[in-house]
Tab-separated table of C-alpha atoms and ligand atoms in Angstrom:
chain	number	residue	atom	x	y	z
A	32	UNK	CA	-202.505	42.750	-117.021
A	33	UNK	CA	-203.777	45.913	-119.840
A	34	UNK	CA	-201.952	44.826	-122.411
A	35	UNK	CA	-201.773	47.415	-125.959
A	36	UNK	CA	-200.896	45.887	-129.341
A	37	UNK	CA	-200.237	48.521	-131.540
A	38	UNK	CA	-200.868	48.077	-135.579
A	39	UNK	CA	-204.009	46.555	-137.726
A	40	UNK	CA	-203.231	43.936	-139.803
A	41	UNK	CA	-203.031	40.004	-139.865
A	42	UNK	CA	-199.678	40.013	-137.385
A	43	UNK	CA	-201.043	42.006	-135.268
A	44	UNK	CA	-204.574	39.824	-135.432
A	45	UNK	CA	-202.367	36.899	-134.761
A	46	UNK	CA	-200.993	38.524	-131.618
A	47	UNK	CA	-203.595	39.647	-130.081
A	48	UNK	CA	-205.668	35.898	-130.904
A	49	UNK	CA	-202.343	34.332	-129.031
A	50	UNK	CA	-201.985	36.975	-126.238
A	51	UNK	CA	-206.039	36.612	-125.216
A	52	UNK	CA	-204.945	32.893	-124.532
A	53	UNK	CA	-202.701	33.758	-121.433
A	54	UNK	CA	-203.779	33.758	-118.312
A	55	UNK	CA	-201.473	36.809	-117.634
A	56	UNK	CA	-203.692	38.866	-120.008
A	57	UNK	CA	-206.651	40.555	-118.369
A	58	UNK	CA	-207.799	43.006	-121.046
A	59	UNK	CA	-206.368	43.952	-124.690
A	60	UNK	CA	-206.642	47.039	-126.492
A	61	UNK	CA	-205.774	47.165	-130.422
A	62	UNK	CA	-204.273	50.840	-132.085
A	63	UNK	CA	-206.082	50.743	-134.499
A	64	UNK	CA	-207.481	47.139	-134.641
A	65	UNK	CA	-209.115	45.670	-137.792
A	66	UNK	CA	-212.709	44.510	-138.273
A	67	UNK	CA	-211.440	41.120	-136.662
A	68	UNK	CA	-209.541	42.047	-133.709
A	69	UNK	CA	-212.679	44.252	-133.292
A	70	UNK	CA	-214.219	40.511	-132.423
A	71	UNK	CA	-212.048	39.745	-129.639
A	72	UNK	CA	-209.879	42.868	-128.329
A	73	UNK	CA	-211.390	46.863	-127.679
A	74	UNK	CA	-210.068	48.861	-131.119
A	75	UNK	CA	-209.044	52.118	-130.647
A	76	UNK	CA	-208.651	54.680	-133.039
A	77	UNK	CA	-204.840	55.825	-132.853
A	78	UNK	CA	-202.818	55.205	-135.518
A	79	UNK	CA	-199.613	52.896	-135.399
A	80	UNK	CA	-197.636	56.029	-135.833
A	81	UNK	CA	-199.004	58.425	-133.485
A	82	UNK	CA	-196.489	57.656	-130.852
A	83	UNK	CA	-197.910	60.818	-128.917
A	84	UNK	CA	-201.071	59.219	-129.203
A	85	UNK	CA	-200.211	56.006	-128.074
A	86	UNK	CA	-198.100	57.208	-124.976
A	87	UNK	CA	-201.231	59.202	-123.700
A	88	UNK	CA	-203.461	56.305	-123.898
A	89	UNK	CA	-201.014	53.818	-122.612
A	90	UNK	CA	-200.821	56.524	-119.411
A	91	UNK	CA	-204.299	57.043	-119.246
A	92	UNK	CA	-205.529	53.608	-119.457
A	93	UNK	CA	-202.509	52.258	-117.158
A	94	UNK	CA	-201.259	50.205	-119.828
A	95	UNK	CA	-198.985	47.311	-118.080
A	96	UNK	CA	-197.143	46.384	-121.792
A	97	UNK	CA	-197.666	47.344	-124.864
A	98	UNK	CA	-196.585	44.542	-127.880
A	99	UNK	CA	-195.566	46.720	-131.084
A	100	UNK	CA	-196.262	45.049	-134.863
A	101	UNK	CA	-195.191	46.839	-137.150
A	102	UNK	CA	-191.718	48.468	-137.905
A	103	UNK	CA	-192.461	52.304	-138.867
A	104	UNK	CA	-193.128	53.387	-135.038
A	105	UNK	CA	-190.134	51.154	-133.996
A	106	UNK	CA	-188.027	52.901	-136.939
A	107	UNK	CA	-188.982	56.228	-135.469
A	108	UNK	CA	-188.599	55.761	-131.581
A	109	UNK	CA	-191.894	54.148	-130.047
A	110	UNK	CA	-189.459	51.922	-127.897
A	111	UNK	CA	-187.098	54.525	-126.358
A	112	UNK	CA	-190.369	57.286	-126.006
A	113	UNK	CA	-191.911	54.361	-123.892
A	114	UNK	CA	-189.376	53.327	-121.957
A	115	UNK	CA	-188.302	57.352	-121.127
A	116	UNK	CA	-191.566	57.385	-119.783
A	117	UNK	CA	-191.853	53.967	-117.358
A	118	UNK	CA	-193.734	52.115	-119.685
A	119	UNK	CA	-193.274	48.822	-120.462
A	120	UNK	CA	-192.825	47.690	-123.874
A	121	UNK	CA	-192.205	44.927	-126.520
A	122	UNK	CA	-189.912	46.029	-129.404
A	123	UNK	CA	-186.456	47.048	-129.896
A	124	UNK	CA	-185.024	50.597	-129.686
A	125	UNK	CA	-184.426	52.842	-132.182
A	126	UNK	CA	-180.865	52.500	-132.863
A	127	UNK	CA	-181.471	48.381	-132.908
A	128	UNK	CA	-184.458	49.215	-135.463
A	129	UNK	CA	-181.956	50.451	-138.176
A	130	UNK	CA	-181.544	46.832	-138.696
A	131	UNK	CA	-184.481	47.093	-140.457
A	132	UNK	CA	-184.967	50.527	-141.508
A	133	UNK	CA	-181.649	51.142	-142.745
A	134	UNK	CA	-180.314	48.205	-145.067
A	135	UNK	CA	-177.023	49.896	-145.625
A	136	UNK	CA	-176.471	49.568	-141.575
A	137	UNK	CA	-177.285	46.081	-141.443
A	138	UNK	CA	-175.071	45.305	-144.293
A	139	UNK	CA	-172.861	47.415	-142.702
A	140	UNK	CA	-172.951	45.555	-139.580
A	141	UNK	CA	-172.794	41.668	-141.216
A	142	UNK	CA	-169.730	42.752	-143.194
A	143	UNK	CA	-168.098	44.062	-139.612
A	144	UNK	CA	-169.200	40.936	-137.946
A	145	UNK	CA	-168.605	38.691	-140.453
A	146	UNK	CA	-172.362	37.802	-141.178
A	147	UNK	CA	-172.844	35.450	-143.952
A	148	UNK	CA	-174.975	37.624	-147.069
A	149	UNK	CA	-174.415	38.493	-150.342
A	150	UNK	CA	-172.073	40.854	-151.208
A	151	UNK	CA	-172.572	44.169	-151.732
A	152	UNK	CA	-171.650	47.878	-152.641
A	153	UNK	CA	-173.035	50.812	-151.189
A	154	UNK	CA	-173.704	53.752	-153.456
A	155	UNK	CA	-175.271	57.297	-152.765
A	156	UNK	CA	-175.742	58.907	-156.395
A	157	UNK	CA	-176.949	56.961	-159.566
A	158	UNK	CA	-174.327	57.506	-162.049
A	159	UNK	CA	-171.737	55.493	-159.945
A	160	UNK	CA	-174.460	52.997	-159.309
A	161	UNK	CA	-175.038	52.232	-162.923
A	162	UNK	CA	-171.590	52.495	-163.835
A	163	UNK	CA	-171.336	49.121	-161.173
A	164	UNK	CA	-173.828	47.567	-162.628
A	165	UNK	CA	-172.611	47.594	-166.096
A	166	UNK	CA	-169.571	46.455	-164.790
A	167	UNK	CA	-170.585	43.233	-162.325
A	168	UNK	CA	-173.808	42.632	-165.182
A	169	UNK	CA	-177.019	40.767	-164.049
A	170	UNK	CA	-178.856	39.326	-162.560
A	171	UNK	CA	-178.169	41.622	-159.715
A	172	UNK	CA	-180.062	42.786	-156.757
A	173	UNK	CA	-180.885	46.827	-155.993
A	174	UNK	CA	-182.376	47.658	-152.730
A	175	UNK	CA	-183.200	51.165	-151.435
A	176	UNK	CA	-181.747	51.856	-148.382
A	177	UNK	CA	-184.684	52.895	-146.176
A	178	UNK	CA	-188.330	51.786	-145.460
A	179	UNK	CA	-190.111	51.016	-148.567
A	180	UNK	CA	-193.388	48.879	-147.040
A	181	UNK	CA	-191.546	45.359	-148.623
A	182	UNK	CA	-191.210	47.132	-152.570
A	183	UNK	CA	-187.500	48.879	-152.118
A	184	UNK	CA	-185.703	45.536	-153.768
A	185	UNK	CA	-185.617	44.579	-157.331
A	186	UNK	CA	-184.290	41.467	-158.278
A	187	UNK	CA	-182.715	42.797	-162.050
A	188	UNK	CA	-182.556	40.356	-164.738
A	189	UNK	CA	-181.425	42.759	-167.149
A	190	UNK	CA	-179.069	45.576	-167.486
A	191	UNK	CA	-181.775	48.079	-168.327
A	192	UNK	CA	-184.078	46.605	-165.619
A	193	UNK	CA	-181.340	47.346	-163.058
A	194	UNK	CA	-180.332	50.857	-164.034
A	195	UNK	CA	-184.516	51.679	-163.996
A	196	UNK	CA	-184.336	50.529	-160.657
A	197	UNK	CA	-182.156	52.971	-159.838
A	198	UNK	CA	-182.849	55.677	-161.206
A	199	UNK	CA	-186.875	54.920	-159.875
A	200	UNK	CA	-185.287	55.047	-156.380
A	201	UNK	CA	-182.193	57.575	-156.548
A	202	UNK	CA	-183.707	59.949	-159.365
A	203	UNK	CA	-187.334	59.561	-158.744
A	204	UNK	CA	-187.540	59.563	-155.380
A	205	UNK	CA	-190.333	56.581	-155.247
A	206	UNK	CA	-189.624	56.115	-151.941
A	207	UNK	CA	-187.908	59.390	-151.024
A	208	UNK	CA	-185.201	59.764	-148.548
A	209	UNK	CA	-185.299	55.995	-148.372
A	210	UNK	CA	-183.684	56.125	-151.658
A	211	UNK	CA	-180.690	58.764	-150.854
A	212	UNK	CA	-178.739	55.099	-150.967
A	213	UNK	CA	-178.852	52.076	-152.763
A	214	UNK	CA	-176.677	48.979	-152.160
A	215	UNK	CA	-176.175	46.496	-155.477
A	216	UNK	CA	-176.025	42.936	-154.746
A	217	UNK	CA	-174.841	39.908	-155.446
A	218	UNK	CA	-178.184	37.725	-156.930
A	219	UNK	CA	-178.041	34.184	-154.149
A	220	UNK	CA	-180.015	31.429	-155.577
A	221	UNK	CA	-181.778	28.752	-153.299
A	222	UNK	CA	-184.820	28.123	-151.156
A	223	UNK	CA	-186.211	31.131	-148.750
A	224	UNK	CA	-186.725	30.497	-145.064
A	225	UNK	CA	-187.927	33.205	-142.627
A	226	UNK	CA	-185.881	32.911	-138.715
A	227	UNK	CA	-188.028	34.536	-135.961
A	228	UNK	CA	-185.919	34.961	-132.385
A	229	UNK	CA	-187.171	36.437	-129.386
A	230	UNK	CA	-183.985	38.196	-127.400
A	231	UNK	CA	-183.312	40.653	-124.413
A	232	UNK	CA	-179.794	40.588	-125.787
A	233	UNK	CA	-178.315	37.924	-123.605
A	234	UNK	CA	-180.558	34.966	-124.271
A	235	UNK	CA	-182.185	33.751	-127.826
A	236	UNK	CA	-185.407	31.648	-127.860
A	237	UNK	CA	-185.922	30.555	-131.394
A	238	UNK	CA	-189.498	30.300	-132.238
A	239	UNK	CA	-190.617	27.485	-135.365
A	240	UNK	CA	-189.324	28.440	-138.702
A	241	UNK	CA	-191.750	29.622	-141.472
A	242	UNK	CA	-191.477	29.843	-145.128
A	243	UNK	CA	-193.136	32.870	-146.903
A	244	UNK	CA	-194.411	33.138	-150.616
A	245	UNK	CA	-193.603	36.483	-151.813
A	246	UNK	CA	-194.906	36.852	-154.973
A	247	UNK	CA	-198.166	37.386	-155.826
A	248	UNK	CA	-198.787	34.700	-158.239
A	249	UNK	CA	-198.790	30.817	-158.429
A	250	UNK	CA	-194.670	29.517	-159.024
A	251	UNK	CA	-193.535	32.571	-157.430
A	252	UNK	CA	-194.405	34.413	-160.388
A	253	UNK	CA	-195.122	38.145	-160.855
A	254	UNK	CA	-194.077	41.136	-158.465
A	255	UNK	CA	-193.380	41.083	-154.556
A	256	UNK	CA	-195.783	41.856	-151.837
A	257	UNK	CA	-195.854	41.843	-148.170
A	258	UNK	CA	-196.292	38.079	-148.574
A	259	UNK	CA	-199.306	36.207	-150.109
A	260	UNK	CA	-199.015	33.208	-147.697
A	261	UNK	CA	-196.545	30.799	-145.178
A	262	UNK	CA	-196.758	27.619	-143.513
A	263	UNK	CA	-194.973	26.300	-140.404
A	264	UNK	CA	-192.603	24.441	-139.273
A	265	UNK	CA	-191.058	23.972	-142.898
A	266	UNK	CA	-188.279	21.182	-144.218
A	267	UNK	CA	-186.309	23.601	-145.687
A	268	UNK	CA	-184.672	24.256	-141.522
A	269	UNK	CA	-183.946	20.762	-140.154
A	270	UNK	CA	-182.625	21.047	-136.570
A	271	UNK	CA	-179.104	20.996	-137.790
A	272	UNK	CA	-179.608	24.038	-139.731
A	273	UNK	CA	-181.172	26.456	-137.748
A	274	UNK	CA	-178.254	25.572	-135.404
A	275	UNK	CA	-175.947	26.757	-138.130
A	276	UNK	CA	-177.763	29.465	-138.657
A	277	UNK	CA	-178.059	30.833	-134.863
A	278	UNK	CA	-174.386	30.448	-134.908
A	279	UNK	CA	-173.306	32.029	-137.974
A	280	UNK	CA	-175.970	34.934	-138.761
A	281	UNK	CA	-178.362	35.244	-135.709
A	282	UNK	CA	-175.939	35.023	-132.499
A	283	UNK	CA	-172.883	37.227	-134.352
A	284	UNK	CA	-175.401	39.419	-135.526
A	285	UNK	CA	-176.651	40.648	-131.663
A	286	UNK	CA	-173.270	40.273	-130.157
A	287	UNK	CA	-172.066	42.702	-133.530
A	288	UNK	CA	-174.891	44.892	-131.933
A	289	UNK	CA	-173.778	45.022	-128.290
A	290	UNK	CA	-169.948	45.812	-129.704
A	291	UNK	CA	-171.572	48.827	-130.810
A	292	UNK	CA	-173.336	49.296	-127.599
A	293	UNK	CA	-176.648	49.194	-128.586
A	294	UNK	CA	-179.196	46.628	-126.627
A	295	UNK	CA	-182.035	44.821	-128.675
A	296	UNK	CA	-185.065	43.460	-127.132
A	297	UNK	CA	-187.651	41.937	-128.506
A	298	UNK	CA	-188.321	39.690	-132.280
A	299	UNK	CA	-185.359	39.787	-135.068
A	300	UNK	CA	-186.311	38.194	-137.679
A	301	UNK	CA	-183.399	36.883	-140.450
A	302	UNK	CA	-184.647	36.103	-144.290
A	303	UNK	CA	-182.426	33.872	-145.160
A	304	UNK	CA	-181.154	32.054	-148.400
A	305	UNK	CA	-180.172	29.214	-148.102
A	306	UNK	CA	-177.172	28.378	-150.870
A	307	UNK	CA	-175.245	25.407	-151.829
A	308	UNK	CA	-172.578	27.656	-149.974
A	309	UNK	CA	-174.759	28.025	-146.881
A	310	UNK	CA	-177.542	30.108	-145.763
A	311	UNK	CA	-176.888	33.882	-146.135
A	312	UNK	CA	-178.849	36.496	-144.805
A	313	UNK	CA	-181.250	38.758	-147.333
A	314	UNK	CA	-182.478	41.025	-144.857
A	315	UNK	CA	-183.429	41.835	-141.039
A	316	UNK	CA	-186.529	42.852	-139.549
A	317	UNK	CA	-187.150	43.965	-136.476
A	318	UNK	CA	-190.606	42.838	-135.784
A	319	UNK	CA	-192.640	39.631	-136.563
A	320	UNK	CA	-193.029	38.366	-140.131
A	321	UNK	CA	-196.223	39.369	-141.931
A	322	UNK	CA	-197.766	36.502	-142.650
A	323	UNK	CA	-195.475	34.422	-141.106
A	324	UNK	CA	-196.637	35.166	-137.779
A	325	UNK	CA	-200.437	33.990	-138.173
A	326	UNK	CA	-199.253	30.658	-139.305
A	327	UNK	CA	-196.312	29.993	-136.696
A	328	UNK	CA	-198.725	31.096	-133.496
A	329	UNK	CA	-201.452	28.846	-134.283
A	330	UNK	CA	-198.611	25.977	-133.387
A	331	UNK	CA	-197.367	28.001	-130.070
A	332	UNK	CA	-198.327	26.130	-127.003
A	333	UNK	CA	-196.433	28.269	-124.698
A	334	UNK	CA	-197.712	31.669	-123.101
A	335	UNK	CA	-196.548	33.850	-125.732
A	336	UNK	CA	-197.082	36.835	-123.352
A	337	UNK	CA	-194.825	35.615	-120.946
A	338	UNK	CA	-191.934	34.815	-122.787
A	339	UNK	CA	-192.390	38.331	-124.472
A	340	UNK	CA	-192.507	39.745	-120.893
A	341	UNK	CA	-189.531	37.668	-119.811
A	342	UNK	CA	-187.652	39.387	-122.830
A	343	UNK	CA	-188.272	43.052	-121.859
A	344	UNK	CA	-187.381	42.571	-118.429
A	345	UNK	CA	-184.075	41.040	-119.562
A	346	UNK	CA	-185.338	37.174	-118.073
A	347	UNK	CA	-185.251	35.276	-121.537
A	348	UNK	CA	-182.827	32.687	-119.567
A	349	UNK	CA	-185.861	31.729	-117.392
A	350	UNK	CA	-187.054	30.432	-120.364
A	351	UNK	CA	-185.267	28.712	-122.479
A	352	UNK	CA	-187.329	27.091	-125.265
A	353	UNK	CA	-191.109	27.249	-126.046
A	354	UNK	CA	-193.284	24.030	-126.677
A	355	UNK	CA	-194.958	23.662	-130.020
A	356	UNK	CA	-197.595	22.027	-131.626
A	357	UNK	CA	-196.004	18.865	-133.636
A	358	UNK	CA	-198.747	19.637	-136.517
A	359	UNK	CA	-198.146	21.599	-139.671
A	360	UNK	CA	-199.955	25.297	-140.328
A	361	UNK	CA	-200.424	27.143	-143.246
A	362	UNK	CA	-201.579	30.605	-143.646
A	363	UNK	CA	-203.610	31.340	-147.391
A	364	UNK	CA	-203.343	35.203	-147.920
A	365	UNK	CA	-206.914	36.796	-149.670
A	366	UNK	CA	-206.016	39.887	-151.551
A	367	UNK	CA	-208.163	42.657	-153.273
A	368	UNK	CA	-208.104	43.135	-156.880
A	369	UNK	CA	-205.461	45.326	-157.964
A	370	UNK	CA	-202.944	43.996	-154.991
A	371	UNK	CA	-199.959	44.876	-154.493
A	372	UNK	CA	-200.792	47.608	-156.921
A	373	UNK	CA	-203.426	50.099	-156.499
A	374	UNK	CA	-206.039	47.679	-154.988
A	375	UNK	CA	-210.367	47.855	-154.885
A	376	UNK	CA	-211.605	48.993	-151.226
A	377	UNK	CA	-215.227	48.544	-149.372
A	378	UNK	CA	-216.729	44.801	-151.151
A	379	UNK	CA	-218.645	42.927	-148.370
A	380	UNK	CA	-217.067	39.711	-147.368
A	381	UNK	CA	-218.855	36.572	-147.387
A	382	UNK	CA	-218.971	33.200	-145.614
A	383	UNK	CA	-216.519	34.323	-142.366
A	384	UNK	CA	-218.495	32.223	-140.323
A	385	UNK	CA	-218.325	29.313	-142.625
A	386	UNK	CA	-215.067	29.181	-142.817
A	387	UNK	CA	-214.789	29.356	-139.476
A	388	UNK	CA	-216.749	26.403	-138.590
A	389	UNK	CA	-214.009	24.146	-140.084
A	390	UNK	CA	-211.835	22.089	-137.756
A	391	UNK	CA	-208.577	23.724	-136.247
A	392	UNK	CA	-209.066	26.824	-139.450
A	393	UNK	CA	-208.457	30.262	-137.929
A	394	UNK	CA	-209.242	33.189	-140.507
A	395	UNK	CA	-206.999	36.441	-139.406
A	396	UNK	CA	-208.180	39.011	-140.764
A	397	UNK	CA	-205.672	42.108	-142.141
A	398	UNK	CA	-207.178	44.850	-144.280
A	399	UNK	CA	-211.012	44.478	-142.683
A	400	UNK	CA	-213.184	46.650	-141.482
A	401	UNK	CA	-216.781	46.287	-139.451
A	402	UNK	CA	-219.737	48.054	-139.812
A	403	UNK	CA	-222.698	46.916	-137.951
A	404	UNK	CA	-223.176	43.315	-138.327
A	405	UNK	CA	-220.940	42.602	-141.487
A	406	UNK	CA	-217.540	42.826	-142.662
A	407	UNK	CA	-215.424	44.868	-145.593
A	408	UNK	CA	-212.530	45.296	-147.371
A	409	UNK	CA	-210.209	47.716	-146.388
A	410	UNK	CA	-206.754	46.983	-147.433
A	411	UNK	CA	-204.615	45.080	-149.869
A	412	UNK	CA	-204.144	42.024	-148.172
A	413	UNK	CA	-207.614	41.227	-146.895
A	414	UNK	CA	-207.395	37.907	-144.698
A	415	UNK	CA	-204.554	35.062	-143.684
A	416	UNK	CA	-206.963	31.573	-143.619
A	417	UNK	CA	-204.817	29.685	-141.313
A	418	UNK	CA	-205.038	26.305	-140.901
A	419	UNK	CA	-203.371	22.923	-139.233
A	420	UNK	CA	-202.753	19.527	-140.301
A	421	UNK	CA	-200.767	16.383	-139.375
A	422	UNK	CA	-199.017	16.629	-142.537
A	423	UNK	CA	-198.604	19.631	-144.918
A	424	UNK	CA	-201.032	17.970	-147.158
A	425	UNK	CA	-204.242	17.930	-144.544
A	426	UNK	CA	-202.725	21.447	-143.285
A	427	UNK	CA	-203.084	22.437	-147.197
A	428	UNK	CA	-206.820	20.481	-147.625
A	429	UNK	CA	-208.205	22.259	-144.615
A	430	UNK	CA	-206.719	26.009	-145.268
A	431	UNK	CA	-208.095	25.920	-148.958
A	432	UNK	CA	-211.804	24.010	-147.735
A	433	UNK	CA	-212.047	27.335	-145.907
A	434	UNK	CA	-210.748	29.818	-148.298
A	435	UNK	CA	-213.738	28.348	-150.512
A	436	UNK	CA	-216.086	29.596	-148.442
A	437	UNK	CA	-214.809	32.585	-148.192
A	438	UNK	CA	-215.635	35.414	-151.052
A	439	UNK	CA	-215.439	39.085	-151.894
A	440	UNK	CA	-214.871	40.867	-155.327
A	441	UNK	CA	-212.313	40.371	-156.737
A	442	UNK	CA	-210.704	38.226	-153.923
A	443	UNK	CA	-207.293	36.621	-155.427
A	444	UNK	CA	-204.982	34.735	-153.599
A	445	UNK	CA	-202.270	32.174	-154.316
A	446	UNK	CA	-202.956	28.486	-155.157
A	447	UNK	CA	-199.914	26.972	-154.403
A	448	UNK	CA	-199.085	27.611	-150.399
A	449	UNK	CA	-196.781	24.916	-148.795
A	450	UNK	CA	-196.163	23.034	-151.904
A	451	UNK	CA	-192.309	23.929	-151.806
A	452	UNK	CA	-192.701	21.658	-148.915
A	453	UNK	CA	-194.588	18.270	-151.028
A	454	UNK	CA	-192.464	18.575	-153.702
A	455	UNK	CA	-189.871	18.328	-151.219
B	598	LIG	P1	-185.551	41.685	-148.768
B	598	LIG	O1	-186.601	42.716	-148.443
B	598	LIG	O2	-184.156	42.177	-148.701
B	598	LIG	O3	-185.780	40.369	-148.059
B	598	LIG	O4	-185.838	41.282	-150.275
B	598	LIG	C1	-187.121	40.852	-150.700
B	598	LIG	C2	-186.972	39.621	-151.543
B	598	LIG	O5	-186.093	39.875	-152.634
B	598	LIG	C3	-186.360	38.450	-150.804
B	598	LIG	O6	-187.296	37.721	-150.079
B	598	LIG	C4	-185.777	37.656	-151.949
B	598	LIG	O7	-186.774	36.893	-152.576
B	598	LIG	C5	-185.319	38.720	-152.903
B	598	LIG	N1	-183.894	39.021	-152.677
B	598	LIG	C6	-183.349	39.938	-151.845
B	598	LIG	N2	-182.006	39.928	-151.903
B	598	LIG	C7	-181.671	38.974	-152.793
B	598	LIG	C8	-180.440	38.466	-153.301
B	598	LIG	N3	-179.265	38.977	-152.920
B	598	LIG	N4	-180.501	37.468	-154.206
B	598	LIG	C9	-181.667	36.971	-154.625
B	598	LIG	N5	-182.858	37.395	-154.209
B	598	LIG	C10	-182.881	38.387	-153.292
B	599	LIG	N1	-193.310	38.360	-144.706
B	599	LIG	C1	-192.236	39.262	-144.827
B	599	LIG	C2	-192.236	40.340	-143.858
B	599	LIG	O1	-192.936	40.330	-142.871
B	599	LIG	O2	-191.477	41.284	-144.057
C-alpha cells in the first residue's frame, strides 16, 4: 500500500517509524515531513493544512490511506473532503473533531452523557465571566473555547490571575475566535494520565496508557507546552482502572456521540485526572498525544497499520486487543531556547548518530530540518529521545545516556521524566 501521513513533528515521526514496520506498507510519503522522517519516508512539501493540496497529491500519487496527526486539518474537514472524494483515511470527521476543537461541545456533551469532569460554566462575554469568578474564587480553571496549539487553559491561582486570563482571551483576542467563549472550571487535583483508543464507533481497542509532563520545567514547574516528555505503560492506570475509565468516560462518551448521530473513527484520546473521587476527564483530543505517541509505539508489537485500517473500514471487532512490549519507554523532549515562548531557530545538532547507537534508544525528531548531510533546528520542540527499559529506572538510564550525546544551542529539556512513576 501508498500510505500519506500528514503533519511534521515527533507524532507524526513516530507514525511513520511504526507504519514502515508493516508488511502492509509499501511506500510512505510525509506532508511536510521533518529532517528525520526525511531519513526513512519521501517528504513532501504540502502543508498539514492545505487540504486542497493534500487531496491532489493523494489522487495523483494513488494514495491507498492517508494517517492524519495533527488536529487543525481534522478541525477543518480533511476527513469528510477525503472521504467525499473515495479516499481512504485515518481520522475522525469534522463534526466528531469538535471534541477537540470546541471545548464548550465536549463539555457540552459529558454533561449530556453524564461524563465524569469538572464542573463548569460556559460564558460568552467577560464581564459575566469575572463576575463568576469572584464569586466561586480560586484556584479555578479558564479555558478558551477553540484551538489554541495546547496554551488556551490557565490554571488561576489568584483572583487577578483568573480575570487576566480572561480578558487575554475574550478582550484580547490572543487566540481570536477561539476565545468568543470561555468555560470556568472547577480546579481537580491528582495525578495526570493520557487514554489513547482506537474506534470505528462500534468497537474500542485501548492502546498502553502514557503519562505526559506538561510543564516545561523540572517538578512540573513553570508554564505549559505541548508536552516536554512521557513514558509508557505508567502505574498511575492499573488494569482495574482503565476499565473504569472505558466505562465511565471513554465508552459513554462515543455512544453520547452516536445519540447525536455523528460517527467517529479513528484515535480519541481522554486527559484524565484522576481524583480521590475518581478519574474525570480534562479534555479530548482527537488525534494521538504529542509526545505520548513516540513513547507508547516503541512498545507496539502489533501492525499498527492494520488495526488503523481495520478502524476506517468499520472492522475494529476483528481485532480486539493489540500485543505490547512488557518493557517500560520513555520519551525525553529537547527544546530550543526560548520554548514554549518565542524560541531560537537554525543551531546545528550534534551527536544524532551517537545517540543512536545506544541499545533499544530511538531519537524522533519534531522541529528538524536537513540540509545536505547535517541536521537543524527548526521548531520549539526539537527531538523526543525515546528509550526502553525493563524497569522505569533502565528505561530512564538509557533515554538520558542518549540525550547526553545529543547537543544544540541552547537545547533544554526536562530532568525529571518518569519519576512520578519511582517515587511511586
Ligand atoms: P487541557 O488542555 O484541558 O488538558 O488542559 C491542559 C492542562 O491544564 C491539563 O493537562 C491539566 O494539567 C490542566 N488542567 C486542565 N483542566 C484542569 C482542571 N479542571 N483542574 C486542574 N488542572 C486542569
Ligand atoms: N501531549 C498532549 C497533547 O498531545 O495534546
Amino acid at each position: 500500500m501508498k500510505i500519506l501521513v500528514v503533519g511534521g513533528g515527533g507524532r507524526e515521526h513516530a507514525l511513520v517509524w511504526k507504519v514502515a514496520q508493516s508488511k502492509l506498507a509499501n511506500k510512505i510519503f510525509c506532508a511536510p515531513g521533518n529532517g528525520g522522517i526525511a531519513q526513512i519516508a519521501e517528504c513532501v512539501d504540502i502543508k498539514a493544512e492545505d487540504i486542497g493540496g493534500l487531496i491532489n497529491f493523494a489522487r495523483k500519487e494513488r494514495i491507498d490511506f492517508t494517517i492524519v496527526g495533527p488536529e487543525a486539518p481534522l478541525a477543518a474537514g480533511i476527513a469528510d473532503e477525503f472521504n467525499e472524494q473515495g479516499l481512504k483515511i485515518f481520522g475522525p470527521v469534522k463534526k466528531a473533531a469538535r471534541l477537540e476543537a470546541s471545548k464548550v461541545f465536549a463539555k457540552e456533551l459529558m454533561a449530556k452523557y453524564r461524563v465524569p469532569t469538572a464542573d463548569f460554566e460556559i460564558f460568552d462575554d467577560p464581564d459575566s465571566a469575572k463576575g463568576y469568578i469572584r464569586k466561586i474564587g480560586v484556584p479555578c480553571v479558564i479555558k478558551a473555547d477553540g484551538l489554541a496549539a495546547g496554551k488556551g487553559v490557565i490554571v488561576a491561582k489568584t483572583v487577578e490571575e483568573a480575570e487576566v486570563a480572561v480578558k487575554l482571551m475574550m478582550e484580547d483576542r490572543v487566540f481570536g475566535q477561539a476565545g468568543n467563549k470561555v468555560i470556568i472550571e472547577e480546579c481537580l487535583y491528582g495525578q495526570e494520565a493520557s487514554i489513547l483508543v482506537i474506534t470505528d464507533t462500534k468497537e474500542v481497542v485501548a492502546l498502553s496508557a502514557a503519562q505526559d509532563h506538561k510543564r516545561v520545567f523540572d517538578r512540573d514547574d513553570g508554564p505549559n507546552t505541548g508536552g516536554m516528555g512521557a513514558y509508557s505503560p505508567t502505574p498511575v492506570v492499573s488494569a482495574s482502572l482503565l476499565k473504569e475509565i472505558m466505562k465511565k468516560i471513554i465508552y459513554p462518551t462515543i455512544g453520547g456521540l452516536v445519540a447525536e448521530g455523528i460517527e467517529y473513527k479513528g484515535v480519541l484520546y481522554a486527559g484524565i485526572m484522576i481524583t480521590k473521587d475518581g478519574p474525570k476527564t480534562l479534555e479530548f483530543n482527537v488525534r494521538f498525544g504529542d509526545p505520548e505517541t513516540q513513547a507508547i509505539l516503541p512498545r507496539l508489537n502489533s501492525d499498527l497499520l492494520e488495526v488503523m485500517l481495520a478502524a476506517v473500514e468499520g472492522n475494529l471487532s476483528g481485532i480486539k486487543s493489540m500485543k505490547w512490549d512488557e518493557r517500560i519507554c520513555v520519551c525525553v523532549v529537547c527544546a530550543s531556547r526560548g520554548y514554549p515562548g518565542d524560541y531560537e531557530k537554525g543551531k546545528e545538532i550534534f551527536g544524532l548518530d551517537e545517540a543512536a547507537k545506544i541499545k533499544d534508544v530511538v531519537v524522533f525528531h519534531a522541529g528538524t530540518k536537513k540540509d545536505g548531510n547535517k541536521i537543524f533546528t527548526s521548531g520549539g520542540r526539537v527531538l523526543g529521545v525515546t528509550g526502553l527499559g525493563d524497569t522505569i529506572t533502565e528505561a530512564i538510564c538509557h533515554t538520558y545516556a542518549a540525550v547526553k550525546r545529543i547537543n544544540f544551542e541552547g537545547m533544554h529539556y526536562r530532568k525529571d521524566i518518569g519519576y512520578k512513576a519511582i517515587i511511586r
